Amino acid sequence: MSWTDERVALLTKMWHEGQSASQIAKELGGVTRNAVIGKVHRLGLSGRDAEPPKTAEPAAPPLAAEPAAAEAPAPDPVPEPEPEAEPEPEEAPVQMPPRRQIIPAGQPLPPQPSANEIDPEALANVREVEKTAKRISLMELTERVCKWPIGDPATEDFAFCGLAVEPGKPYCEAHVGVAFQPMSSRRDRRR
DNA sequence: CCCTGATTCGC
DNA sequence: GCGAATCAGG
C-alpha cells in the first residue's frame, strides 16, 4: 500500500480528529501504526495543533540581537507567511463519530454482590461506571475486557461490564476498586 | 503486559 | 520516502 493523496488526506483528517495512530492504521488498512506515525512525522503534523514549546533547546541566546547603532528597534510585523500545508480536502463534513459508541444501560441495576460493605466512594464510582459499561455477552469476553457481572444472571439483561481491563487484572479500573478491597478499608464500616 | 507517540536507521 | 524495530511514557 502506498500513500496516495486520499490515504494521506484520511490520515491527516483522522489525526487532527485525535484518533490514535493504531486506529488510523486499522481504518486505512495495509499499514501498521508505525507506518502511520512515521508518515505523520514526515508530514510534519506530529503536534496535533499547537506548536511544541518544549522542544530541544536551540542554544541560541538572543544576547547580541540588537546591533549597537540601531536606534530604532526595527520590528518585524509579519515575518511568518506560514505556508499552511493544509490542503483541507473538500471532505464530507458528515461521518463525524470517530469515537467509539457506547451502549447505554438504561436499567435499574439489581443488587450487586456484597454491595453493602464496600467503600462508598468505590461503590458510587462503580454505579457510575456501570451506566456507561459496554455490557457484553459471555461470548464476547476476552482476555482484556472487564468480566464484572452486571445484573441478575437469571434474567435476560444480564451482561458483563466489558470495559477495558486494568492490565493484568480481570476487571476494569472501577471494578478492580470494589473487587480488591484491602481489609483495612472494609473494617468497622458496620457500626 | 495493554496501550500511546517518538525516534532511529536500513531499505 | 518508507516503516519495522526500538525507545520512552501511561
JSON list of C-alpha atoms (C1' of nucleotides) in Angstrom, two decimals:
[
{"chain": "A", "resi": 1, "resn": "MET", "atom": "CA", "xyz": [0.00, 0.00, 0.00]},
{"chain": "A", "resi": 2, "resn": "SER", "atom": "CA", "xyz": [1.28, 3.44, -0.86]},
{"chain": "A", "resi": 3, "resn": "TRP", "atom": "CA", "xyz": [0.48, 6.85, 0.46]},
{"chain": "A", "resi": 4, "resn": "THR", "atom": "CA", "xyz": [-1.98, 8.11, -2.09]},
{"chain": "A", "resi": 5, "resn": "ASP", "atom": "CA", "xyz": [-3.46, 11.55, -1.76]},
{"chain": "A", "resi": 6, "resn": "GLU", "atom": "CA", "xyz": [-6.65, 10.05, -0.48]},
{"chain": "A", "resi": 7, "resn": "ARG", "atom": "CA", "xyz": [-4.95, 7.98, 2.14]},
{"chain": "A", "resi": 8, "resn": "VAL", "atom": "CA", "xyz": [-2.85, 10.90, 3.27]},
{"chain": "A", "resi": 9, "resn": "ALA", "atom": "CA", "xyz": [-5.98, 13.03, 3.42]},
{"chain": "A", "resi": 10, "resn": "LEU", "atom": "CA", "xyz": [-7.74, 10.49, 5.58]},
{"chain": "A", "resi": 11, "resn": "LEU", "atom": "CA", "xyz": [-4.69, 10.13, 7.75]},
{"chain": "A", "resi": 12, "resn": "THR", "atom": "CA", "xyz": [-4.48, 13.87, 8.22]},
{"chain": "A", "resi": 13, "resn": "LYS", "atom": "CA", "xyz": [-8.13, 14.17, 8.96]},
{"chain": "A", "resi": 14, "resn": "MET", "atom": "CA", "xyz": [-8.21, 11.39, 11.49]},
{"chain": "A", "resi": 15, "resn": "TRP", "atom": "CA", "xyz": [-5.05, 12.58, 13.13]},
{"chain": "A", "resi": 16, "resn": "HIS", "atom": "CA", "xyz": [-6.49, 16.02, 13.64]},
{"chain": "A", "resi": 17, "resn": "GLU", "atom": "CA", "xyz": [-9.61, 14.44, 14.99]},
{"chain": "A", "resi": 18, "resn": "GLY", "atom": "CA", "xyz": [-7.47, 12.98, 17.69]},
{"chain": "A", "resi": 19, "resn": "GLN", "atom": "CA", "xyz": [-7.61, 9.39, 16.53]},
{"chain": "A", "resi": 20, "resn": "SER", "atom": "CA", "xyz": [-4.75, 7.25, 17.65]},
{"chain": "A", "resi": 21, "resn": "ALA", "atom": "CA", "xyz": [-2.19, 6.02, 15.19]},
{"chain": "A", "resi": 22, "resn": "SER", "atom": "CA", "xyz": [-3.36, 2.46, 15.58]},
{"chain": "A", "resi": 23, "resn": "GLN", "atom": "CA", "xyz": [-6.95, 3.41, 14.93]},
{"chain": "A", "resi": 24, "resn": "ILE", "atom": "CA", "xyz": [-5.92, 5.25, 11.81]},
{"chain": "A", "resi": 25, "resn": "ALA", "atom": "CA", "xyz": [-3.83, 2.33, 10.69]},
{"chain": "A", "resi": 26, "resn": "LYS", "atom": "CA", "xyz": [-6.72, -0.01, 11.20]},
{"chain": "A", "resi": 27, "resn": "GLU", "atom": "CA", "xyz": [-9.02, 2.27, 9.26]},
{"chain": "A", "resi": 28, "resn": "LEU", "atom": "CA", "xyz": [-6.62, 2.69, 6.38]},
{"chain": "A", "resi": 29, "resn": "GLY", "atom": "CA", "xyz": [-5.68, -0.93, 6.24]},
{"chain": "A", "resi": 30, "resn": "GLY", "atom": "CA", "xyz": [-2.46, -2.29, 4.86]},
{"chain": "A", "resi": 31, "resn": "VAL", "atom": "CA", "xyz": [-0.34, -0.23, 7.18]},
{"chain": "A", "resi": 32, "resn": "THR", "atom": "CA", "xyz": [0.78, -0.52, 10.76]},
{"chain": "A", "resi": 33, "resn": "ARG", "atom": "CA", "xyz": [0.54, 2.16, 13.36]},
{"chain": "A", "resi": 34, "resn": "ASN", "atom": "CA", "xyz": [4.26, 2.61, 12.97]},
{"chain": "A", "resi": 35, "resn": "ALA", "atom": "CA", "xyz": [3.76, 3.49, 9.35]},
{"chain": "A", "resi": 36, "resn": "VAL", "atom": "CA", "xyz": [1.09, 5.97, 10.33]},
{"chain": "A", "resi": 37, "resn": "ILE", "atom": "CA", "xyz": [3.28, 7.58, 12.94]},
{"chain": "A", "resi": 38, "resn": "GLY", "atom": "CA", "xyz": [6.19, 7.72, 10.57]},
{"chain": "A", "resi": 39, "resn": "LYS", "atom": "CA", "xyz": [4.04, 9.36, 7.95]},
{"chain": "A", "resi": 40, "resn": "VAL", "atom": "CA", "xyz": [2.60, 11.77, 10.44]},
{"chain": "A", "resi": 41, "resn": "HIS", "atom": "CA", "xyz": [6.08, 12.92, 11.33]},
{"chain": "A", "resi": 42, "resn": "ARG", "atom": "CA", "xyz": [7.16, 13.18, 7.75]},
{"chain": "A", "resi": 43, "resn": "LEU", "atom": "CA", "xyz": [4.13, 15.31, 7.05]},
{"chain": "A", "resi": 44, "resn": "GLY", "atom": "CA", "xyz": [5.18, 17.49, 9.93]},
{"chain": "A", "resi": 45, "resn": "LEU", "atom": "CA", "xyz": [1.89, 17.27, 11.79]},
{"chain": "A", "resi": 46, "resn": "SER", "atom": "CA", "xyz": [3.10, 15.49, 14.85]},
{"chain": "A", "resi": 47, "resn": "GLY", "atom": "CA", "xyz": [2.00, 18.05, 17.39]},
{"chain": "A", "resi": 48, "resn": "ARG", "atom": "CA", "xyz": [-1.64, 17.78, 16.67]},
{"chain": "A", "resi": 49, "resn": "ASP", "atom": "CA", "xyz": [-2.29, 21.52, 16.65]},
{"chain": "A", "resi": 50, "resn": "ALA", "atom": "CA", "xyz": [-0.23, 23.70, 18.94]},
{"chain": "A", "resi": 51, "resn": "GLU", "atom": "CA", "xyz": [3.45, 24.28, 18.48]},
{"chain": "A", "resi": 52, "resn": "PRO", "atom": "CA", "xyz": [5.71, 22.43, 20.88]},
{"chain": "A", "resi": 53, "resn": "PRO", "atom": "CA", "xyz": [7.13, 24.99, 23.30]},
{"chain": "A", "resi": 54, "resn": "LYS", "atom": "CA", "xyz": [9.21, 22.37, 24.99]},
{"chain": "A", "resi": 55, "resn": "THR", "atom": "CA", "xyz": [11.44, 21.15, 22.19]},
{"chain": "A", "resi": 56, "resn": "ALA", "atom": "CA", "xyz": [15.17, 20.84, 22.50]},
{"chain": "A", "resi": 57, "resn": "GLU", "atom": "CA", "xyz": [17.00, 23.97, 23.47]},
{"chain": "A", "resi": 58, "resn": "PRO", "atom": "CA", "xyz": [18.01, 25.80, 20.30]},
{"chain": "A", "resi": 59, "resn": "ALA", "atom": "CA", "xyz": [21.05, 27.03, 22.17]},
{"chain": "A", "resi": 60, "resn": "ALA", "atom": "CA", "xyz": [20.71, 30.41, 20.53]},
{"chain": "A", "resi": 61, "resn": "PRO", "atom": "CA", "xyz": [20.88, 33.01, 23.27]},
{"chain": "A", "resi": 62, "resn": "PRO", "atom": "CA", "xyz": [19.41, 36.27, 21.97]},
{"chain": "A", "resi": 63, "resn": "LEU", "atom": "CA", "xyz": [22.13, 38.33, 23.55]},
{"chain": "A", "resi": 64, "resn": "ALA", "atom": "CA", "xyz": [23.64, 40.32, 20.67]},
{"chain": "A", "resi": 65, "resn": "ALA", "atom": "CA", "xyz": [20.41, 40.51, 18.81]},
{"chain": "A", "resi": 66, "resn": "GLU", "atom": "CA", "xyz": [20.46, 44.30, 18.70]},
{"chain": "A", "resi": 67, "resn": "PRO", "atom": "CA", "xyz": [23.19, 46.00, 16.69]},
{"chain": "A", "resi": 68, "resn": "ALA", "atom": "CA", "xyz": [24.62, 48.80, 18.79]},
{"chain": "A", "resi": 69, "resn": "ALA", "atom": "CA", "xyz": [23.88, 51.53, 16.26]},
{"chain": "A", "resi": 70, "resn": "ALA", "atom": "CA", "xyz": [20.28, 50.52, 15.98]},
{"chain": "A", "resi": 71, "resn": "GLU", "atom": "CA", "xyz": [18.31, 53.38, 17.44]},
{"chain": "A", "resi": 72, "resn": "ALA", "atom": "CA", "xyz": [15.08, 52.08, 16.03]},
{"chain": "A", "resi": 73, "resn": "PRO", "atom": "CA", "xyz": [14.09, 48.58, 17.18]},
{"chain": "A", "resi": 74, "resn": "ALA", "atom": "CA", "xyz": [13.04, 47.75, 13.63]},
{"chain": "A", "resi": 75, "resn": "PRO", "atom": "CA", "xyz": [10.22, 45.41, 14.42]},
{"chain": "A", "resi": 76, "resn": "ASP", "atom": "CA", "xyz": [9.14, 42.74, 12.01]},
{"chain": "A", "resi": 77, "resn": "PRO", "atom": "CA", "xyz": [5.38, 42.81, 11.65]},
{"chain": "A", "resi": 78, "resn": "VAL", "atom": "CA", "xyz": [4.67, 39.66, 9.71]},
{"chain": "A", "resi": 79, "resn": "PRO", "atom": "CA", "xyz": [7.77, 37.53, 9.47]},
{"chain": "A", "resi": 80, "resn": "GLU", "atom": "CA", "xyz": [5.92, 34.26, 9.14]},
{"chain": "A", "resi": 81, "resn": "PRO", "atom": "CA", "xyz": [3.87, 33.77, 6.00]},
{"chain": "A", "resi": 82, "resn": "GLU", "atom": "CA", "xyz": [3.11, 30.33, 7.35]},
{"chain": "A", "resi": 83, "resn": "PRO", "atom": "CA", "xyz": [2.84, 28.15, 4.24]},
{"chain": "A", "resi": 84, "resn": "GLU", "atom": "CA", "xyz": [-0.04, 26.30, 5.78]},
{"chain": "A", "resi": 85, "resn": "ALA", "atom": "CA", "xyz": [0.34, 22.99, 4.06]},
{"chain": "A", "resi": 86, "resn": "GLU", "atom": "CA", "xyz": [-3.21, 22.15, 4.90]},
{"chain": "A", "resi": 87, "resn": "PRO", "atom": "CA", "xyz": [-4.98, 21.36, 1.65]},
{"chain": "A", "resi": 88, "resn": "GLU", "atom": "CA", "xyz": [-8.15, 20.76, 3.64]},
{"chain": "A", "resi": 89, "resn": "PRO", "atom": "CA", "xyz": [-9.70, 18.46, 1.08]},
{"chain": "A", "resi": 90, "resn": "GLU", "atom": "CA", "xyz": [-13.37, 19.00, 0.45]},
{"chain": "A", "resi": 91, "resn": "GLU", "atom": "CA", "xyz": [-14.28, 16.15, 2.68]},
{"chain": "A", "resi": 92, "resn": "ALA", "atom": "CA", "xyz": [-17.85, 15.48, 3.54]},
{"chain": "A", "resi": 93, "resn": "PRO", "atom": "CA", "xyz": [-18.30, 17.08, 6.96]},
{"chain": "A", "resi": 94, "resn": "VAL", "atom": "CA", "xyz": [-20.65, 14.26, 7.83]},
{"chain": "A", "resi": 95, "resn": "GLN", "atom": "CA", "xyz": [-19.42, 10.95, 9.24]},
{"chain": "A", "resi": 96, "resn": "MET", "atom": "CA", "xyz": [-18.34, 12.66, 12.39]},
{"chain": "A", "resi": 97, "resn": "PRO", "atom": "CA", "xyz": [-18.45, 9.97, 15.10]},
{"chain": "A", "resi": 98, "resn": "PRO", "atom": "CA", "xyz": [-14.88, 8.78, 15.35]},
{"chain": "A", "resi": 99, "resn": "ARG", "atom": "CA", "xyz": [-15.33, 7.95, 19.00]},
{"chain": "A", "resi": 100, "resn": "ARG", "atom": "CA", "xyz": [-16.40, 4.52, 19.98]},
{"chain": "A", "resi": 101, "resn": "GLN", "atom": "CA", "xyz": [-20.09, 4.40, 20.51]},
{"chain": "A", "resi": 102, "resn": "ILE", "atom": "CA", "xyz": [-21.37, 3.39, 23.87]},
{"chain": "A", "resi": 103, "resn": "ILE", "atom": "CA", "xyz": [-24.44, 1.39, 24.58]},
{"chain": "A", "resi": 104, "resn": "PRO", "atom": "CA", "xyz": [-26.34, 2.91, 27.48]},
{"chain": "A", "resi": 105, "resn": "ALA", "atom": "CA", "xyz": [-27.63, 0.56, 30.09]},
{"chain": "A", "resi": 106, "resn": "GLY", "atom": "CA", "xyz": [-30.88, 2.31, 30.96]},
{"chain": "A", "resi": 107, "resn": "GLN", "atom": "CA", "xyz": [-31.77, -0.24, 33.52]},
{"chain": "A", "resi": 108, "resn": "PRO", "atom": "CA", "xyz": [-32.35, -0.35, 37.27]},
{"chain": "A", "resi": 109, "resn": "LEU", "atom": "CA", "xyz": [-29.30, -2.34, 38.23]},
{"chain": "A", "resi": 110, "resn": "PRO", "atom": "CA", "xyz": [-30.18, -5.20, 40.54]},
{"chain": "A", "resi": 111, "resn": "PRO", "atom": "CA", "xyz": [-28.31, -5.53, 43.79]},
{"chain": "A", "resi": 112, "resn": "GLN", "atom": "CA", "xyz": [-24.66, -6.15, 43.33]},
{"chain": "A", "resi": 113, "resn": "PRO", "atom": "CA", "xyz": [-22.69, -8.82, 45.13]},
{"chain": "A", "resi": 114, "resn": "SER", "atom": "CA", "xyz": [-21.83, -7.71, 48.61]},
{"chain": "A", "resi": 115, "resn": "ALA", "atom": "CA", "xyz": [-22.69, -4.16, 47.75]},
{"chain": "A", "resi": 116, "resn": "ASN", "atom": "CA", "xyz": [-23.08, -3.18, 51.31]},
{"chain": "A", "resi": 117, "resn": "GLU", "atom": "CA", "xyz": [-19.74, -3.35, 52.91]},
{"chain": "A", "resi": 118, "resn": "ILE", "atom": "CA", "xyz": [-17.81, -1.63, 50.25]},
{"chain": "A", "resi": 119, "resn": "ASP", "atom": "CA", "xyz": [-16.10, 1.67, 50.31]},
{"chain": "A", "resi": 120, "resn": "PRO", "atom": "CA", "xyz": [-18.88, 4.14, 49.43]},
{"chain": "A", "resi": 121, "resn": "GLU", "atom": "CA", "xyz": [-16.63, 6.04, 47.11]},
{"chain": "A", "resi": 122, "resn": "ALA", "atom": "CA", "xyz": [-15.67, 3.00, 45.12]},
{"chain": "A", "resi": 123, "resn": "LEU", "atom": "CA", "xyz": [-19.26, 1.85, 45.09]},
{"chain": "A", "resi": 124, "resn": "ALA", "atom": "CA", "xyz": [-20.51, 5.17, 43.76]},
{"chain": "A", "resi": 125, "resn": "ASN", "atom": "CA", "xyz": [-17.82, 5.01, 41.16]},
{"chain": "A", "resi": 126, "resn": "VAL", "atom": "CA", "xyz": [-18.97, 1.58, 40.11]},
{"chain": "A", "resi": 127, "resn": "ARG", "atom": "CA", "xyz": [-22.58, 2.57, 39.75]},
{"chain": "A", "resi": 128, "resn": "GLU", "atom": "CA", "xyz": [-21.40, 5.42, 37.58]},
{"chain": "A", "resi": 129, "resn": "VAL", "atom": "CA", "xyz": [-19.25, 3.15, 35.50]},
{"chain": "A", "resi": 130, "resn": "GLU", "atom": "CA", "xyz": [-21.99, 0.63, 35.05]},
{"chain": "A", "resi": 131, "resn": "LYS", "atom": "CA", "xyz": [-24.12, 3.26, 33.40]},
{"chain": "A", "resi": 132, "resn": "THR", "atom": "CA", "xyz": [-21.51, 3.57, 30.72]},
{"chain": "A", "resi": 133, "resn": "ALA", "atom": "CA", "xyz": [-20.37, -0.01, 30.67]},
{"chain": "A", "resi": 134, "resn": "LYS", "atom": "CA", "xyz": [-20.41, -1.74, 27.37]},
{"chain": "A", "resi": 135, "resn": "ARG", "atom": "CA", "xyz": [-22.45, -4.66, 28.63]},
{"chain": "A", "resi": 136, "resn": "ILE", "atom": "CA", "xyz": [-21.01, -7.52, 26.68]},
{"chain": "A", "resi": 137, "resn": "SER", "atom": "CA", "xyz": [-22.22, -11.07, 26.50]},
{"chain": "A", "resi": 138, "resn": "LEU", "atom": "CA", "xyz": [-20.48, -14.18, 27.67]},
{"chain": "A", "resi": 139, "resn": "MET", "atom": "CA", "xyz": [-19.23, -14.89, 24.19]},
{"chain": "A", "resi": 140, "resn": "GLU", "atom": "CA", "xyz": [-17.68, -11.51, 23.92]},
{"chain": "A", "resi": 141, "resn": "LEU", "atom": "CA", "xyz": [-15.46, -11.97, 26.92]},
{"chain": "A", "resi": 142, "resn": "THR", "atom": "CA", "xyz": [-11.81, -11.73, 26.07]},
{"chain": "A", "resi": 143, "resn": "GLU", "atom": "CA", "xyz": [-8.59, -11.51, 27.98]},
{"chain": "A", "resi": 144, "resn": "ARG", "atom": "CA", "xyz": [-8.76, -7.78, 28.09]},
{"chain": "A", "resi": 145, "resn": "VAL", "atom": "CA", "xyz": [-12.32, -6.88, 28.92]},
{"chain": "A", "resi": 146, "resn": "CYS", "atom": "CA", "xyz": [-13.80, -6.44, 32.34]},
{"chain": "A", "resi": 147, "resn": "LYS", "atom": "CA", "xyz": [-15.53, -9.59, 33.50]},
{"chain": "A", "resi": 148, "resn": "TRP", "atom": "CA", "xyz": [-17.54, -7.94, 36.23]},
{"chain": "A", "resi": 149, "resn": "PRO", "atom": "CA", "xyz": [-21.14, -9.18, 36.09]},
{"chain": "A", "resi": 150, "resn": "ILE", "atom": "CA", "xyz": [-23.91, -6.65, 35.81]},
{"chain": "A", "resi": 151, "resn": "GLY", "atom": "CA", "xyz": [-27.44, -7.59, 36.58]},
{"chain": "A", "resi": 152, "resn": "ASP", "atom": "CA", "xyz": [-29.01, -10.87, 37.52]},
{"chain": "A", "resi": 153, "resn": "PRO", "atom": "CA", "xyz": [-27.58, -13.88, 35.69]},
{"chain": "A", "resi": 154, "resn": "ALA", "atom": "CA", "xyz": [-31.06, -15.38, 35.71]},
{"chain": "A", "resi": 155, "resn": "THR", "atom": "CA", "xyz": [-32.51, -12.60, 33.61]},
{"chain": "A", "resi": 156, "resn": "GLU", "atom": "CA", "xyz": [-32.12, -11.60, 30.03]},
{"chain": "A", "resi": 157, "resn": "ASP", "atom": "CA", "xyz": [-30.49, -8.29, 30.71]},
{"chain": "A", "resi": 158, "resn": "PHE", "atom": "CA", "xyz": [-27.53, -9.81, 32.38]},
{"chain": "A", "resi": 159, "resn": "ALA", "atom": "CA", "xyz": [-24.21, -8.79, 30.96]},
{"chain": "A", "resi": 160, "resn": "PHE", "atom": "CA", "xyz": [-20.58, -8.32, 31.77]},
{"chain": "A", "resi": 161, "resn": "CYS", "atom": "CA", "xyz": [-19.07, -4.92, 32.16]},
{"chain": "A", "resi": 162, "resn": "GLY", "atom": "CA", "xyz": [-16.87, -5.22, 29.10]},
{"chain": "A", "resi": 163, "resn": "LEU", "atom": "CA", "xyz": [-14.78, -2.12, 29.59]},
{"chain": "A", "resi": 164, "resn": "ALA", "atom": "CA", "xyz": [-11.06, -2.30, 29.12]},
{"chain": "A", "resi": 165, "resn": "VAL", "atom": "CA", "xyz": [-9.43, -4.16, 31.95]},
{"chain": "A", "resi": 166, "resn": "GLU", "atom": "CA", "xyz": [-6.71, -2.83, 34.10]},
{"chain": "A", "resi": 167, "resn": "PRO", "atom": "CA", "xyz": [-3.76, -4.62, 32.54]},
{"chain": "A", "resi": 168, "resn": "GLY", "atom": "CA", "xyz": [-3.09, -7.80, 34.39]},
{"chain": "A", "resi": 169, "resn": "LYS", "atom": "CA", "xyz": [-6.41, -7.76, 36.20]},
{"chain": "A", "resi": 170, "resn": "PRO", "atom": "CA", "xyz": [-9.73, -9.35, 35.35]},
{"chain": "A", "resi": 171, "resn": "TYR", "atom": "CA", "xyz": [-11.71, -6.15, 35.81]},
{"chain": "A", "resi": 172, "resn": "CYS", "atom": "CA", "xyz": [-11.75, -2.58, 34.68]},
{"chain": "A", "resi": 173, "resn": "GLU", "atom": "CA", "xyz": [-10.35, 0.10, 36.91]},
{"chain": "A", "resi": 174, "resn": "ALA", "atom": "CA", "xyz": [-13.58, 0.86, 38.73]},
{"chain": "A", "resi": 175, "resn": "HIS", "atom": "CA", "xyz": [-14.43, -2.75, 39.35]},
{"chain": "A", "resi": 176, "resn": "VAL", "atom": "CA", "xyz": [-10.96, -3.54, 40.49]},
{"chain": "A", "resi": 177, "resn": "GLY", "atom": "CA", "xyz": [-11.67, -0.89, 43.08]},
{"chain": "A", "resi": 178, "resn": "VAL", "atom": "CA", "xyz": [-14.53, -2.86, 44.58]},
{"chain": "A", "resi": 179, "resn": "ALA", "atom": "CA", "xyz": [-13.21, -6.32, 43.85]},
{"chain": "A", "resi": 180, "resn": "PHE", "atom": "CA", "xyz": [-9.93, -6.00, 45.63]},
{"chain": "A", "resi": 181, "resn": "GLN", "atom": "CA", "xyz": [-10.60, -4.10, 48.77]},
{"chain": "A", "resi": 182, "resn": "PRO", "atom": "CA", "xyz": [-7.91, -4.23, 51.37]},
{"chain": "A", "resi": 183, "resn": "MET", "atom": "CA", "xyz": [-9.30, -5.50, 54.64]},
{"chain": "A", "resi": 184, "resn": "SER", "atom": "CA", "xyz": [-8.19, -2.30, 56.24]},
{"chain": "A", "resi": 185, "resn": "SER", "atom": "CA", "xyz": [-10.79, -0.28, 54.40]},
{"chain": "A", "resi": 186, "resn": "ARG", "atom": "CA", "xyz": [-13.67, -2.66, 54.93]},
{"chain": "A", "resi": 187, "resn": "ARG", "atom": "CA", "xyz": [-13.14, -2.94, 58.64]},
{"chain": "A", "resi": 188, "resn": "ASP", "atom": "CA", "xyz": [-15.56, -1.29, 61.01]},
{"chain": "A", "resi": 189, "resn": "ARG", "atom": "CA", "xyz": [-17.73, 0.09, 58.28]},
{"chain": "A", "resi": 190, "resn": "ARG", "atom": "CA", "xyz": [-20.55, -1.57, 60.13]},
{"chain": "A", "resi": 191, "resn": "ARG", "atom": "CA", "xyz": [-21.11, 0.45, 63.20]},
{"chain": "B", "resi": 1, "resn": "DC", "atom": "C1'", "xyz": [1.85, -6.53, 29.65]},
{"chain": "B", "resi": 2, "resn": "DC", "atom": "C1'", "xyz": [-2.02, -3.42, 27.39]},
{"chain": "B", "resi": 3, "resn": "DC", "atom": "C1'", "xyz": [-1.75, 0.96, 25.19]},
{"chain": "B", "resi": 4, "resn": "DT", "atom": "C1'", "xyz": [0.20, 5.62, 23.35]},
{"chain": "B", "resi": 5, "resn": "DG", "atom": "C1'", "xyz": [3.51, 8.55, 20.26]},
{"chain": "B", "resi": 6, "resn": "DA", "atom": "C1'", "xyz": [8.75, 9.35, 19.10]},
{"chain": "B", "resi": 7, "resn": "DT", "atom": "C1'", "xyz": [12.94, 8.13, 17.09]},
{"chain": "B", "resi": 8, "resn": "DT", "atom": "C1'", "xyz": [16.26, 5.53, 14.56]},
{"chain": "B", "resi": 9, "resn": "DC", "atom": "C1'", "xyz": [18.10, 3.61, 10.54]},
{"chain": "B", "resi": 10, "resn": "DG", "atom": "C1'", "xyz": [18.40, 0.05, 6.82]},
{"chain": "B", "resi": 11, "resn": "DC", "atom": "C1'", "xyz": [15.97, -0.25, 2.86]},
{"chain": "C", "resi": 1, "resn": "DG", "atom": "C1'", "xyz": [10.13, 8.34, 1.43]},
{"chain": "C", "resi": 2, "resn": "DC", "atom": "C1'", "xyz": [9.04, 4.30, 3.90]},
{"chain": "C", "resi": 3, "resn": "DG", "atom": "C1'", "xyz": [8.20, 1.57, 8.09]},
{"chain": "C", "resi": 4, "resn": "DA", "atom": "C1'", "xyz": [9.98, -2.23, 11.45]},
{"chain": "C", "resi": 5, "resn": "DA", "atom": "C1'", "xyz": [12.39, -2.10, 15.44]},
{"chain": "C", "resi": 6, "resn": "DT", "atom": "C1'", "xyz": [13.09, 0.13, 19.20]},
{"chain": "C", "resi": 7, "resn": "DC", "atom": "C1'", "xyz": [12.55, 3.52, 22.73]},
{"chain": "C", "resi": 8, "resn": "DA", "atom": "C1'", "xyz": [10.08, 6.04, 26.36]},
{"chain": "C", "resi": 9, "resn": "DG", "atom": "C1'", "xyz": [5.97, 7.11, 28.92]},
{"chain": "C", "resi": 10, "resn": "DG", "atom": "C1'", "xyz": [0.94, 5.68, 30.97]}
]
